[in-house]
Short mmCIF file of C-alpha atoms in Angstrom, two decimals:
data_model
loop_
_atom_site.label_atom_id
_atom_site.label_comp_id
_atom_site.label_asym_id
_atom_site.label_seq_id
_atom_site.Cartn_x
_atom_site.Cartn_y
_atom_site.Cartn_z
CA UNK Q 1 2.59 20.14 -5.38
CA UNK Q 2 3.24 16.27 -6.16
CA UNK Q 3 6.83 17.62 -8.15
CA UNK Q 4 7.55 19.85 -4.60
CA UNK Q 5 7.32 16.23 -2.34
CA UNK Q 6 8.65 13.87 -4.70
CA UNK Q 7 11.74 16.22 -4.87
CA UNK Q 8 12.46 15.68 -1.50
CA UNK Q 9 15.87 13.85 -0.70
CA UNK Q 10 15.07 12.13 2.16
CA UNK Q 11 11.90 10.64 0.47
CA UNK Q 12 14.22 9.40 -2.72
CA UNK Q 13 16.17 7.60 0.43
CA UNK Q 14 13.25 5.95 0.97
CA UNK Q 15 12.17 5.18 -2.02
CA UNK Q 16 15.60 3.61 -2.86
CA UNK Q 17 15.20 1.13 0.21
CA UNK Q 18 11.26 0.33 -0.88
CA UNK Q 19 13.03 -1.06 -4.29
CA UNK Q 20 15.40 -3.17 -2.83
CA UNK Q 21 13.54 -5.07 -0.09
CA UNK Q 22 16.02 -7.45 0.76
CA UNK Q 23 15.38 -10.44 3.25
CA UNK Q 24 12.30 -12.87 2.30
CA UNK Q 25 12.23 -13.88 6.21
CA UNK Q 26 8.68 -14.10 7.64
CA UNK Q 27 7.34 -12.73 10.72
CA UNK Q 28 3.76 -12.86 12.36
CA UNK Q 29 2.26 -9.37 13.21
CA UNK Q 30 -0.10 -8.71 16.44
CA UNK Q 31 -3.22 -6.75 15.62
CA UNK Q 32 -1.69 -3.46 17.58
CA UNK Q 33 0.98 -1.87 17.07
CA UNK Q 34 2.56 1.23 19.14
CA UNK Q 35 5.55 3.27 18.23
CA UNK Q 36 7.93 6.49 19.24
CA UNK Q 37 10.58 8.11 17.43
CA UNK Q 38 12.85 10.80 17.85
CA UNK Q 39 14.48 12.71 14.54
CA UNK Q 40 14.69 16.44 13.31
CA UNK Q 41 12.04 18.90 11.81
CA UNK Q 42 12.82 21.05 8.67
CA UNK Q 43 11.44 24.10 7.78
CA UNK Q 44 10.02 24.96 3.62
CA UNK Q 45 9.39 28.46 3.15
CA UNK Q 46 10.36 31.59 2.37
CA UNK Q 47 13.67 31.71 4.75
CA UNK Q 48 14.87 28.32 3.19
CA UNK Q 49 17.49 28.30 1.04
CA UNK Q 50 16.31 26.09 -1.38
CA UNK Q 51 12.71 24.07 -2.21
CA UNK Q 52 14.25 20.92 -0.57
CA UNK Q 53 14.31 22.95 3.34
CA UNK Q 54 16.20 24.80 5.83
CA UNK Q 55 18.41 21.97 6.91
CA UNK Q 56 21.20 24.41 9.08
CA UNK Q 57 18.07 25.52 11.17
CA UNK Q 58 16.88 21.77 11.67
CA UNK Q 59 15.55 21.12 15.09
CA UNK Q 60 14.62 17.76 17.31
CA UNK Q 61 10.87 16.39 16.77
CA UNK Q 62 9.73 13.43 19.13
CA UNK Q 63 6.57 11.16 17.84
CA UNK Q 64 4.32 8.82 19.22
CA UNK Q 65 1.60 6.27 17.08
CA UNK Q 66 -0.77 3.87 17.93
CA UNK Q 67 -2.03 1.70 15.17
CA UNK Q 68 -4.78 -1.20 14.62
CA UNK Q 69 -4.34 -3.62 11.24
CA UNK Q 70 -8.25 -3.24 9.42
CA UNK Q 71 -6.69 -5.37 6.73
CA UNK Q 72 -3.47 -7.26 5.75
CA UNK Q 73 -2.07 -4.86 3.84
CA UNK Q 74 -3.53 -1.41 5.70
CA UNK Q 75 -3.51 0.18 9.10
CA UNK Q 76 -5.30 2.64 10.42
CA UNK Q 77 -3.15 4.76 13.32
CA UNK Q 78 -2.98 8.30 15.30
CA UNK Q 79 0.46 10.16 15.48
CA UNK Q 80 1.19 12.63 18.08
CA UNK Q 81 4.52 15.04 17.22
CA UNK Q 82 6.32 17.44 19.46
CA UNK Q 83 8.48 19.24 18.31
CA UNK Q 84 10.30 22.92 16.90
CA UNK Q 85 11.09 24.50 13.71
CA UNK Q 86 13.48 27.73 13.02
CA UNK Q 87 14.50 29.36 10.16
CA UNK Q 88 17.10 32.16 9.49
CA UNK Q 89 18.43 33.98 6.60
CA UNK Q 90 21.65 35.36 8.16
CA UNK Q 91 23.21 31.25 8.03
CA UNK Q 92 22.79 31.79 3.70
CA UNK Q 93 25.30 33.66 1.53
CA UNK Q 94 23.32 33.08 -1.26
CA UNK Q 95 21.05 35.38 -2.78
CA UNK Q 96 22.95 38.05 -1.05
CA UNK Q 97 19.60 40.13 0.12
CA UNK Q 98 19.66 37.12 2.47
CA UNK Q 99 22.49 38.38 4.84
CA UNK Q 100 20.48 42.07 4.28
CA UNK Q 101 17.16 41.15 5.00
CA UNK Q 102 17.93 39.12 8.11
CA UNK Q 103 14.73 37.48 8.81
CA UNK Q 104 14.11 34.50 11.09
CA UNK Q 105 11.71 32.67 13.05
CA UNK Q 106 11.26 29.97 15.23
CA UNK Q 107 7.85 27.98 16.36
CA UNK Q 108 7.09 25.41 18.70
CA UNK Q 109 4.71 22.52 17.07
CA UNK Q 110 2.20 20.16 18.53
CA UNK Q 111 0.70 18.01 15.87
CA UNK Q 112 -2.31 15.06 16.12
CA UNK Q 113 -2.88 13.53 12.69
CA UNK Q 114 -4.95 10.39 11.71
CA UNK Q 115 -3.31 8.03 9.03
CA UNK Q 116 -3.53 5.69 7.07
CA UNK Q 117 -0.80 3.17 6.40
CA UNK Q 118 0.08 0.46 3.64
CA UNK Q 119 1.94 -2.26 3.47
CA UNK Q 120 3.04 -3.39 -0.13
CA UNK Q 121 5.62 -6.14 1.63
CA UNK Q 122 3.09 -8.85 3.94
CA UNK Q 123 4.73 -9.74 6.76
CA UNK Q 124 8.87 -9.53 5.82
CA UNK Q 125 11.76 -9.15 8.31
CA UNK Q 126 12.18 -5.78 6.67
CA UNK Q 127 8.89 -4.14 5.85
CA UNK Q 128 9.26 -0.79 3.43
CA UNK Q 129 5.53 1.16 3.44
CA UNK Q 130 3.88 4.24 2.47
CA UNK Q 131 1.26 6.82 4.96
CA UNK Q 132 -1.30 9.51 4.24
CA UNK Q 133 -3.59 11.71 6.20
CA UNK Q 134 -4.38 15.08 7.98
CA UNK Q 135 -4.82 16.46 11.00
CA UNK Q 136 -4.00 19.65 13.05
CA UNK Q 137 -0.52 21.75 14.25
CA UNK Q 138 -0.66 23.49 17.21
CA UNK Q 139 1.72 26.34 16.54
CA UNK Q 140 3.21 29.33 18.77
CA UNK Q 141 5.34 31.52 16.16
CA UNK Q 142 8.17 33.99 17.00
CA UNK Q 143 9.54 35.91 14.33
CA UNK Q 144 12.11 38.87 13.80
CA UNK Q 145 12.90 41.45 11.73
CA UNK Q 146 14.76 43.49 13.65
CA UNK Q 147 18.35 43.28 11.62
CA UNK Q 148 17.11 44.14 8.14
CA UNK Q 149 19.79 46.21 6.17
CA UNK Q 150 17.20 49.09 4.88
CA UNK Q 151 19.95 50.99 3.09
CA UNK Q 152 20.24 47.93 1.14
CA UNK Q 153 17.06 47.67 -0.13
CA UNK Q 154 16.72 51.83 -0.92
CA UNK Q 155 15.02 51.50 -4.16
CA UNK Q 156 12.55 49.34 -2.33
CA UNK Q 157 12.45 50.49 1.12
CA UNK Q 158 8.97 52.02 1.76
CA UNK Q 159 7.77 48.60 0.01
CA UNK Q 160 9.98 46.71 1.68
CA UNK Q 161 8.55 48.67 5.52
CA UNK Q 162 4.88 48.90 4.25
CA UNK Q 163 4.72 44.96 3.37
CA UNK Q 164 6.38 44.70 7.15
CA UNK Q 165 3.29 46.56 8.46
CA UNK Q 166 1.13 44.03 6.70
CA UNK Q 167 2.96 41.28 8.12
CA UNK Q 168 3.40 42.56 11.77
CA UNK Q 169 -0.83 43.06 12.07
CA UNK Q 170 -1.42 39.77 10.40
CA UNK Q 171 -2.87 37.35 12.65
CA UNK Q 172 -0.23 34.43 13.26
CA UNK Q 173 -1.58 30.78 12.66
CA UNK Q 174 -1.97 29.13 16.15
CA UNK Q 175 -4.41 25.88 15.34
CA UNK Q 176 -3.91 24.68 11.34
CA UNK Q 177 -5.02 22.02 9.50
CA UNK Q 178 -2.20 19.77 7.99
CA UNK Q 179 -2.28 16.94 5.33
CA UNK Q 180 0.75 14.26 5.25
CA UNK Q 181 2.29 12.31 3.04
CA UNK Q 182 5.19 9.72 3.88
CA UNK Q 183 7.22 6.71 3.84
CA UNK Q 184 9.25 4.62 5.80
CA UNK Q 185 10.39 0.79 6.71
CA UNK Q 186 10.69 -1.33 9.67
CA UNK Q 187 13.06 -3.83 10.41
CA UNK Q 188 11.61 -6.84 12.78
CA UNK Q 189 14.67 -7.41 15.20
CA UNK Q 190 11.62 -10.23 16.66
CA UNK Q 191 7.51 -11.02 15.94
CA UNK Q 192 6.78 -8.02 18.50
CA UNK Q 193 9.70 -5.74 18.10
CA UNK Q 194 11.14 -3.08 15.17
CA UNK Q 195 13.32 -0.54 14.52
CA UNK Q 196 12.08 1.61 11.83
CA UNK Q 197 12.83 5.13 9.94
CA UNK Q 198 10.23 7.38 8.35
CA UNK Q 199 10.41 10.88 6.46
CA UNK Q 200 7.33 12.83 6.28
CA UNK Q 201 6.05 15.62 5.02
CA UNK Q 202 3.01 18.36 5.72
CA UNK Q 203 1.61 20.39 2.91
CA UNK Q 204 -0.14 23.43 4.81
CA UNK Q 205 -2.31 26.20 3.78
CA UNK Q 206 -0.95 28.89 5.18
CA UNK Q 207 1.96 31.30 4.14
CA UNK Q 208 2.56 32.43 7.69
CA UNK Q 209 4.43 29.55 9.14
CA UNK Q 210 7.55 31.67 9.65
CA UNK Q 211 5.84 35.18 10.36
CA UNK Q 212 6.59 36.70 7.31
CA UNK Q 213 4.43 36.31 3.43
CA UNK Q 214 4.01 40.09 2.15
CA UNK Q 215 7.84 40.98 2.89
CA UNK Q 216 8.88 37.50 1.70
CA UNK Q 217 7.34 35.48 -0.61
CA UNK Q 218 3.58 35.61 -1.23
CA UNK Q 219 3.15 33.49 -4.01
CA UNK Q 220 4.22 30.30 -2.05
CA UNK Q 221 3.02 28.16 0.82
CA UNK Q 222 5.12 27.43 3.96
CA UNK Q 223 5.01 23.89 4.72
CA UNK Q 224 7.50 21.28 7.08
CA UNK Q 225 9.01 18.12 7.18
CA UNK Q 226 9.84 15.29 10.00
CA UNK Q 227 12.62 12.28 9.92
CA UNK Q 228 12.81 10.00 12.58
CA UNK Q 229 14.05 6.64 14.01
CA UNK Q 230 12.44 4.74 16.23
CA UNK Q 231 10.57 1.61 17.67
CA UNK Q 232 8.00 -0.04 16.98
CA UNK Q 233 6.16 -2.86 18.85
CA UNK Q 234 3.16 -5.42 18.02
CA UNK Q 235 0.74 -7.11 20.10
CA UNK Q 236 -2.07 -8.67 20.14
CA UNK Q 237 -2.84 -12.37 18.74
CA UNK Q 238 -2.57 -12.41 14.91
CA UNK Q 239 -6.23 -11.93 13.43
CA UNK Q 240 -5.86 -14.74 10.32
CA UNK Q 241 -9.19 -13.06 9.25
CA UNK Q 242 -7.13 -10.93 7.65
CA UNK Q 243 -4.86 -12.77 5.04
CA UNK Q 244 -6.19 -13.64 2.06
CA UNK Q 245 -8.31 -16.32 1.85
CA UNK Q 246 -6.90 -20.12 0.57
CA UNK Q 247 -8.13 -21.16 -2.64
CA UNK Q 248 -8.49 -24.98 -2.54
CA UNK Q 249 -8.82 -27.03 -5.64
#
């Protein structure tokens, strides 16, 4: 699972930006912070082309955080994401059962996680960090088979209609837990104001996320990704109970 995430481009993007920090400028962070942020979702599963997502079927997300600093280097914060996710094998040429088989999907998502945020970088004009937590995905699934080739898959075809039958009675997830991992910067434009950019991504346990697991893929999880931009702005007086003490000889 940790070789799935860390493959992910858009978290090597971020990664490249946490290594070169750039500008030693100071700034002096409130004790709240609250954010939104608008981006695209990507769909991981069985209708992607690749482990890395469905990026042709990406769709708009739109996130909103609220955050308290319980340290200098951690804060705690709630996320609330809107947003849609599609997938659909007709777009792929490649393996060619894809443009037989036909599937696709699309879901709506509501998602409240809790997280838990830290800052390597104290208090720098730009401000790379790293998230974790869990939560649950409200989902409402659509799904459709209804263009599958079944000359093309002759040798297979009461398989191929029998794991359909599975798939069709199976009960579609509507409330799932999700964990997340993620990372992102911010870029202090002033004390109170930032721009920032964050990828994301939520490991699930379910292999339903696009309708289909028996007629697809089985032996894999479905799972779903977020990038955004956005704003984020601090308030509150800065709690100096927080920095590290001064050692005075």
């Amino acid at each position: 699972m940790i070789r799935i995430i860390l493959s992910q481009p858009g978290l090597l993007v971020f990664l490249s930006v946490f290594i070169s920090v750039g500008s030693d400028a100071q700034v002096k962070l409130g004790k709240y912070e609250f954010g939104l942020g608008l981006g695209m979702m990507v769909y991981q599963g069985d209708l992607a082309p690749s482990a890395f997502g469905s990026y042709s079927t990406s769709r708009f997300g739109f996130n909103l955080h609220a955050g308290r600093r319980i340290s200098s280097s951690f804060v705690a914060r709630g996320n609330l994401l809107w947003g849609r996710l599609a997938g659909d094998e007709s777009k792929y040429n490649t393996p060619e059962y894809r443009q037989q088989r036909n599937f696709r999907f699309n879901a709506s998502v509501k998602e409240l996680t809790a997280q838990l945020v830290w800052l390597p970088v104290k208090e720098k004009k730009l401000a790379p960090y790293l998230f974790g937590g869990a939560g649950l995905s409200s989902l409402h699934i659509n799904r459709d088979w209804s263009r599958i080739n079944y000359s093309y898959f002759e040798s297979v075809a009461s398989g191929m209609a029998a794991a359909l039958a599975v798939d069709s009675t199976h009960q579609l997830p509507g409330l799932t837990p999700v964990f997340i991992l993620g990372g992102g910067a911010k870029f202090f434009i002033t004390n109170s104001l930032a721009l920032n950019a964050e990828y994301s991504y939520r490991i699930m346990r379910t292999d339903y996320l696009d309708g289909f697991s028996m007629a697809a893929n089985p032996d894999k999880k479905d799972h779903y990704m977020n990038y955004s931009v956005g704003l984020v702005y601090h308030t509150g007086r800065r709690n100096r109970s927080l920095d590290c003490p001064v050692i005075q000889f």
